[in-house]
XYZ file of C-alpha atoms in Angstrom:
307
model
C -96.423 54.374 -257.636
C -93.815 53.351 -255.038
C -91.795 55.817 -253.032
C -88.292 56.268 -254.446
C -84.878 57.098 -252.770
C -83.218 58.306 -255.838
C -84.874 60.386 -258.668
C -81.770 60.443 -260.769
C -81.017 64.207 -260.559
C -78.973 65.958 -258.025
C -77.918 69.110 -259.931
C -80.240 71.655 -258.325
C -80.384 72.097 -254.484
C -84.053 72.343 -253.509
C -86.195 72.984 -250.413
C -89.709 72.044 -249.442
C -92.323 73.722 -247.378
C -95.361 71.844 -245.983
C -98.357 73.609 -244.453
C -100.785 71.835 -242.257
C -103.521 72.430 -239.674
C -104.819 70.924 -236.289
C -101.563 69.565 -234.947
C -100.083 71.289 -231.907
C -96.645 72.807 -232.715
C -95.537 72.381 -229.103
C -96.260 68.620 -229.262
C -94.645 68.352 -232.693
C -91.491 69.965 -231.427
C -91.239 67.320 -228.683
C -91.932 64.486 -231.062
C -89.235 65.633 -233.503
C -86.713 65.803 -230.592
C -87.140 62.062 -230.219
C -86.085 61.520 -233.898
C -82.697 62.001 -235.771
C -84.255 64.921 -237.847
C -82.393 68.201 -237.515
C -85.312 70.565 -236.716
C -85.687 73.781 -234.886
C -88.864 75.255 -233.286
C -88.861 78.986 -234.282
C -92.140 80.521 -233.312
C -92.266 83.025 -236.065
C -88.593 83.971 -235.833
C -87.675 83.131 -239.292
C -85.893 85.909 -241.218
C -84.005 86.349 -244.502
C -80.773 85.530 -242.618
C -82.150 82.131 -241.655
C -79.587 79.421 -242.665
C -81.174 76.393 -244.100
C -78.862 73.738 -242.739
C -81.771 72.228 -240.743
C -85.544 72.138 -240.927
C -87.739 74.787 -239.316
C -91.056 74.271 -237.506
C -92.852 77.506 -237.413
C -96.114 79.314 -237.315
C -97.766 80.358 -240.520
C -100.183 83.289 -240.890
C -102.653 81.393 -243.294
C -102.944 78.197 -241.214
C -101.864 78.623 -237.572
C -104.474 79.275 -234.771
C -103.699 79.939 -231.157
C -105.888 78.490 -228.380
C -104.608 79.622 -224.982
C -100.898 78.693 -224.909
C -101.171 76.164 -227.684
C -100.579 76.858 -231.344
C -102.330 74.501 -233.854
C -101.138 74.300 -237.505
C -98.180 75.723 -239.141
C -95.350 74.972 -241.614
C -92.188 72.923 -241.852
C -89.581 74.622 -244.039
C -86.874 72.100 -245.006
C -83.140 72.448 -245.154
C -81.601 72.173 -248.613
C -81.788 68.799 -250.132
C -79.975 67.248 -253.126
C -81.428 63.844 -253.932
C -79.674 61.841 -251.383
C -81.300 58.769 -249.747
C -81.002 60.478 -246.357
C -82.964 63.329 -247.741
C -85.938 61.242 -248.948
C -85.882 59.289 -245.794
C -86.130 62.480 -243.785
C -89.067 63.768 -245.912
C -90.787 60.409 -245.311
C -90.156 60.531 -241.526
C -91.489 64.162 -241.388
C -94.727 63.162 -243.060
C -95.004 60.288 -240.601
C -94.444 62.595 -237.616
C -97.043 65.099 -238.871
C -99.730 62.442 -239.408
C -99.025 60.747 -235.987
C -99.540 64.017 -234.429
C -102.914 64.401 -236.035
C -101.828 66.989 -238.590
C -104.351 67.452 -241.487
C -104.751 69.393 -244.682
C -107.461 71.822 -245.504
C -108.022 74.458 -248.231
C -105.717 76.881 -246.611
C -102.640 74.670 -247.026
C -100.219 74.456 -249.704
C -96.967 72.694 -250.707
C -94.038 74.859 -251.966
C -90.886 73.784 -253.816
C -87.881 76.142 -253.771
C -85.175 75.467 -256.426
C -81.796 76.894 -256.576
C -81.084 78.024 -260.215
C -77.479 78.810 -259.891
C -76.360 75.815 -262.072
C -78.329 77.283 -265.061
C -75.822 78.551 -267.692
C -77.762 80.326 -270.361
C -80.085 82.289 -268.082
C -81.840 84.357 -270.803
C -82.571 81.214 -272.764
C -83.838 79.436 -269.623
C -86.161 82.444 -268.780
C -87.557 82.628 -272.255
C -88.362 78.991 -272.405
C -89.729 79.050 -268.805
C -92.033 82.066 -269.471
C -93.357 80.650 -272.735
C -93.756 77.215 -271.364
C -95.841 78.544 -268.504
C -97.858 80.794 -270.881
C -98.730 77.860 -273.095
C -98.886 74.924 -270.647
C -100.095 76.194 -267.306
C -103.554 74.807 -267.751
C -102.219 71.322 -268.588
C -100.171 71.383 -265.338
C -103.165 72.360 -263.189
C -104.434 68.896 -262.506
C -100.900 67.551 -261.554
C -100.602 70.475 -259.111
C -103.799 69.519 -257.303
C -101.765 66.477 -256.029
C -104.168 64.098 -254.271
C -107.570 64.947 -255.693
C -109.532 67.364 -257.801
C -110.165 70.658 -255.842
C -109.558 74.285 -256.691
C -108.187 75.796 -253.563
C -110.261 78.851 -252.403
C -107.268 80.872 -251.619
C -105.288 79.932 -254.836
C -105.650 83.394 -256.432
C -104.215 84.969 -253.332
C -101.357 82.557 -252.647
C -100.762 80.629 -255.796
C -102.101 82.729 -258.606
C -102.311 81.365 -262.146
C -100.311 83.574 -264.425
C -100.860 82.266 -267.934
C -103.474 84.857 -268.983
C -101.122 87.755 -267.962
C -97.895 86.077 -269.172
C -99.206 85.093 -272.612
C -99.923 88.770 -273.468
C -96.357 89.954 -272.487
C -93.746 87.332 -273.307
C -93.947 88.201 -277.110
C -92.916 91.743 -276.328
C -89.768 90.867 -274.298
C -86.364 90.691 -275.814
C -84.749 87.983 -273.835
C -81.432 88.567 -275.548
C -80.969 91.924 -273.715
C -79.522 90.835 -270.293
C -80.255 94.227 -268.752
C -83.972 94.312 -269.423
C -85.643 90.906 -269.683
C -85.939 90.141 -265.945
C -87.382 93.533 -265.356
C -89.932 93.178 -268.166
C -90.831 89.692 -267.004
C -91.274 90.638 -263.470
C -92.668 94.226 -263.440
C -93.639 95.726 -266.699
C -97.480 95.562 -267.298
C -99.095 93.531 -264.748
C -96.488 91.898 -262.583
C -95.915 88.062 -263.111
C -93.731 85.454 -261.353
C -93.936 87.540 -258.207
C -94.236 86.394 -254.463
C -97.661 84.772 -254.488
C -97.848 83.515 -258.016
C -98.059 79.803 -258.583
C -94.520 80.009 -259.944
C -92.514 82.793 -258.312
C -89.193 84.443 -259.372
C -89.312 86.993 -256.640
C -86.141 85.955 -254.988
C -84.355 85.102 -258.269
C -82.232 88.306 -258.442
C -81.168 88.063 -254.833
C -80.355 84.372 -254.565
C -81.130 82.713 -257.885
C -84.171 80.862 -256.465
C -87.398 79.809 -258.179
C -90.429 78.801 -256.200
C -93.241 76.521 -257.383
C -96.283 77.040 -255.055
C -98.500 73.906 -255.399
C -101.919 75.266 -254.496
C -103.172 72.127 -252.817
C -101.394 70.961 -249.747
C -100.570 67.296 -248.989
C -98.879 65.073 -246.296
C -98.782 62.153 -248.697
C -95.091 61.402 -249.065
C -95.415 60.069 -252.593
C -97.337 63.145 -253.656
C -94.648 65.405 -252.096
C -92.005 63.475 -253.884
C -93.814 63.752 -257.146
C -94.174 67.492 -256.726
C -90.450 67.875 -256.058
C -89.361 65.484 -258.816
C -91.644 67.224 -261.349
C -90.381 70.578 -260.453
C -86.793 69.579 -260.720
C -87.224 67.672 -263.921
C -89.016 70.607 -265.466
C -86.152 72.821 -264.535
C -83.645 70.346 -265.900
C -85.428 70.073 -269.224
C -85.481 73.737 -269.765
C -81.840 74.024 -268.881
C -81.039 71.308 -271.327
C -83.078 73.068 -274.015
C -85.467 70.243 -274.567
C -88.292 72.630 -275.403
C -88.474 74.227 -278.927
C -88.878 77.904 -278.227
C -89.912 78.764 -281.725
C -92.645 76.151 -281.482
C -93.888 77.608 -278.231
C -93.760 80.941 -279.585
C -95.860 80.044 -282.596
C -98.436 78.294 -280.380
C -98.595 81.496 -278.160
C -99.046 83.760 -281.183
C -101.774 81.500 -282.591
C -103.779 81.616 -279.302
C -103.252 85.487 -279.202
C -104.443 85.701 -282.802
C -107.610 83.516 -282.093
C -108.076 85.202 -278.664
C -108.529 81.678 -277.253
C -106.465 82.033 -274.091
C -109.175 83.640 -272.016
C -111.245 80.452 -271.784
C -110.614 76.839 -271.589
C -111.459 75.797 -275.133
C -109.602 72.445 -275.112
C -111.321 69.206 -274.239
C -110.090 66.948 -271.351
C -108.537 64.615 -273.950
C -106.544 67.319 -275.574
C -105.347 68.492 -272.145
C -104.425 65.090 -271.297
C -102.346 64.527 -274.481
C -100.555 67.855 -274.025
C -99.642 67.050 -270.533
C -98.496 63.524 -271.639
C -96.285 65.315 -274.235
C -94.911 67.518 -271.527
C -94.089 64.474 -269.392
C -92.327 62.734 -272.211
C -90.094 65.794 -272.584
C -89.173 66.299 -268.952
C -88.951 62.752 -267.715
C -85.585 61.043 -267.338
C -86.834 57.470 -266.638
C -89.824 55.277 -267.056
C -90.487 55.717 -263.310
C -90.865 59.421 -263.861
C -93.323 58.807 -266.662
C -95.382 56.466 -264.504
C -95.329 58.717 -261.418
C -96.382 61.895 -263.135
C -99.155 60.401 -265.153
C -100.496 58.474 -262.310
C -100.808 61.594 -260.239
C -102.500 63.516 -263.124
C -104.828 60.596 -263.696
C -105.701 60.285 -260.020
C -106.703 63.939 -259.813
C -108.622 63.713 -263.065
C -110.505 60.625 -261.892
C -111.814 62.617 -258.876
C -113.139 65.546 -261.027
C -116.931 65.814 -260.508
C -118.845 64.900 -263.726
C -120.968 67.511 -265.279
């Protein structure tokens, strides 16, 4: 599972946010000054007007701790990337700098991928496919989202909430062909889904066409981060290219609603594995993708405690 400098897709600009603990932000700022990485030490001054032409080192309310004048733990919010070798080299060096400065991950840390959806042409078709795909396949994606090893983050429901059980009950009632209504229904009618702290968030979609995937378990492993980014982009691309059969997704959702099976995990690990494998086959654009995605899934599965 080698690190790659080209994932074969540069259609969607994306950003990456890494949360970490223990490392001193002041020391990190000095370390980054010795590199060629464009990074700015903000100290909690990030706003909606921040221009992402560089990386930002900042405090984060969920992970930062102040001891005297020193701040330990925080986040790095990346500039916008677009699958250039210089981008992947930069992510690699950021991981190296964090590790060299004794940054670590605990159950308060996450990895967040932000994707610009402006290239999407048929927006209502995209949203219907996305909503029904998440409603049908969120459980299969869970192992992959864990990243490095099996572990259900304690604060997941607060910062990366699963939305399948709410979404599956509402997607069949939304008319995605009515441009004026479907986003409102998707985001707000009934229990809100795809909002700020959901595992998949569309909170910023109306303002700047952005979707965020909030991987609940953080990581500083460069390959896992690359896999997370690549999986997110390939998922978006497959939806945009209409590789998913919306009628089939709708039938599967209707069947689960009819049987009232969505409230509990009734499938075996073997069934989940096969469904994830089918998902990967649909979104992968190369054999390297297939290997990378399945290897990460299998790595997490192999560390799940046996009952």
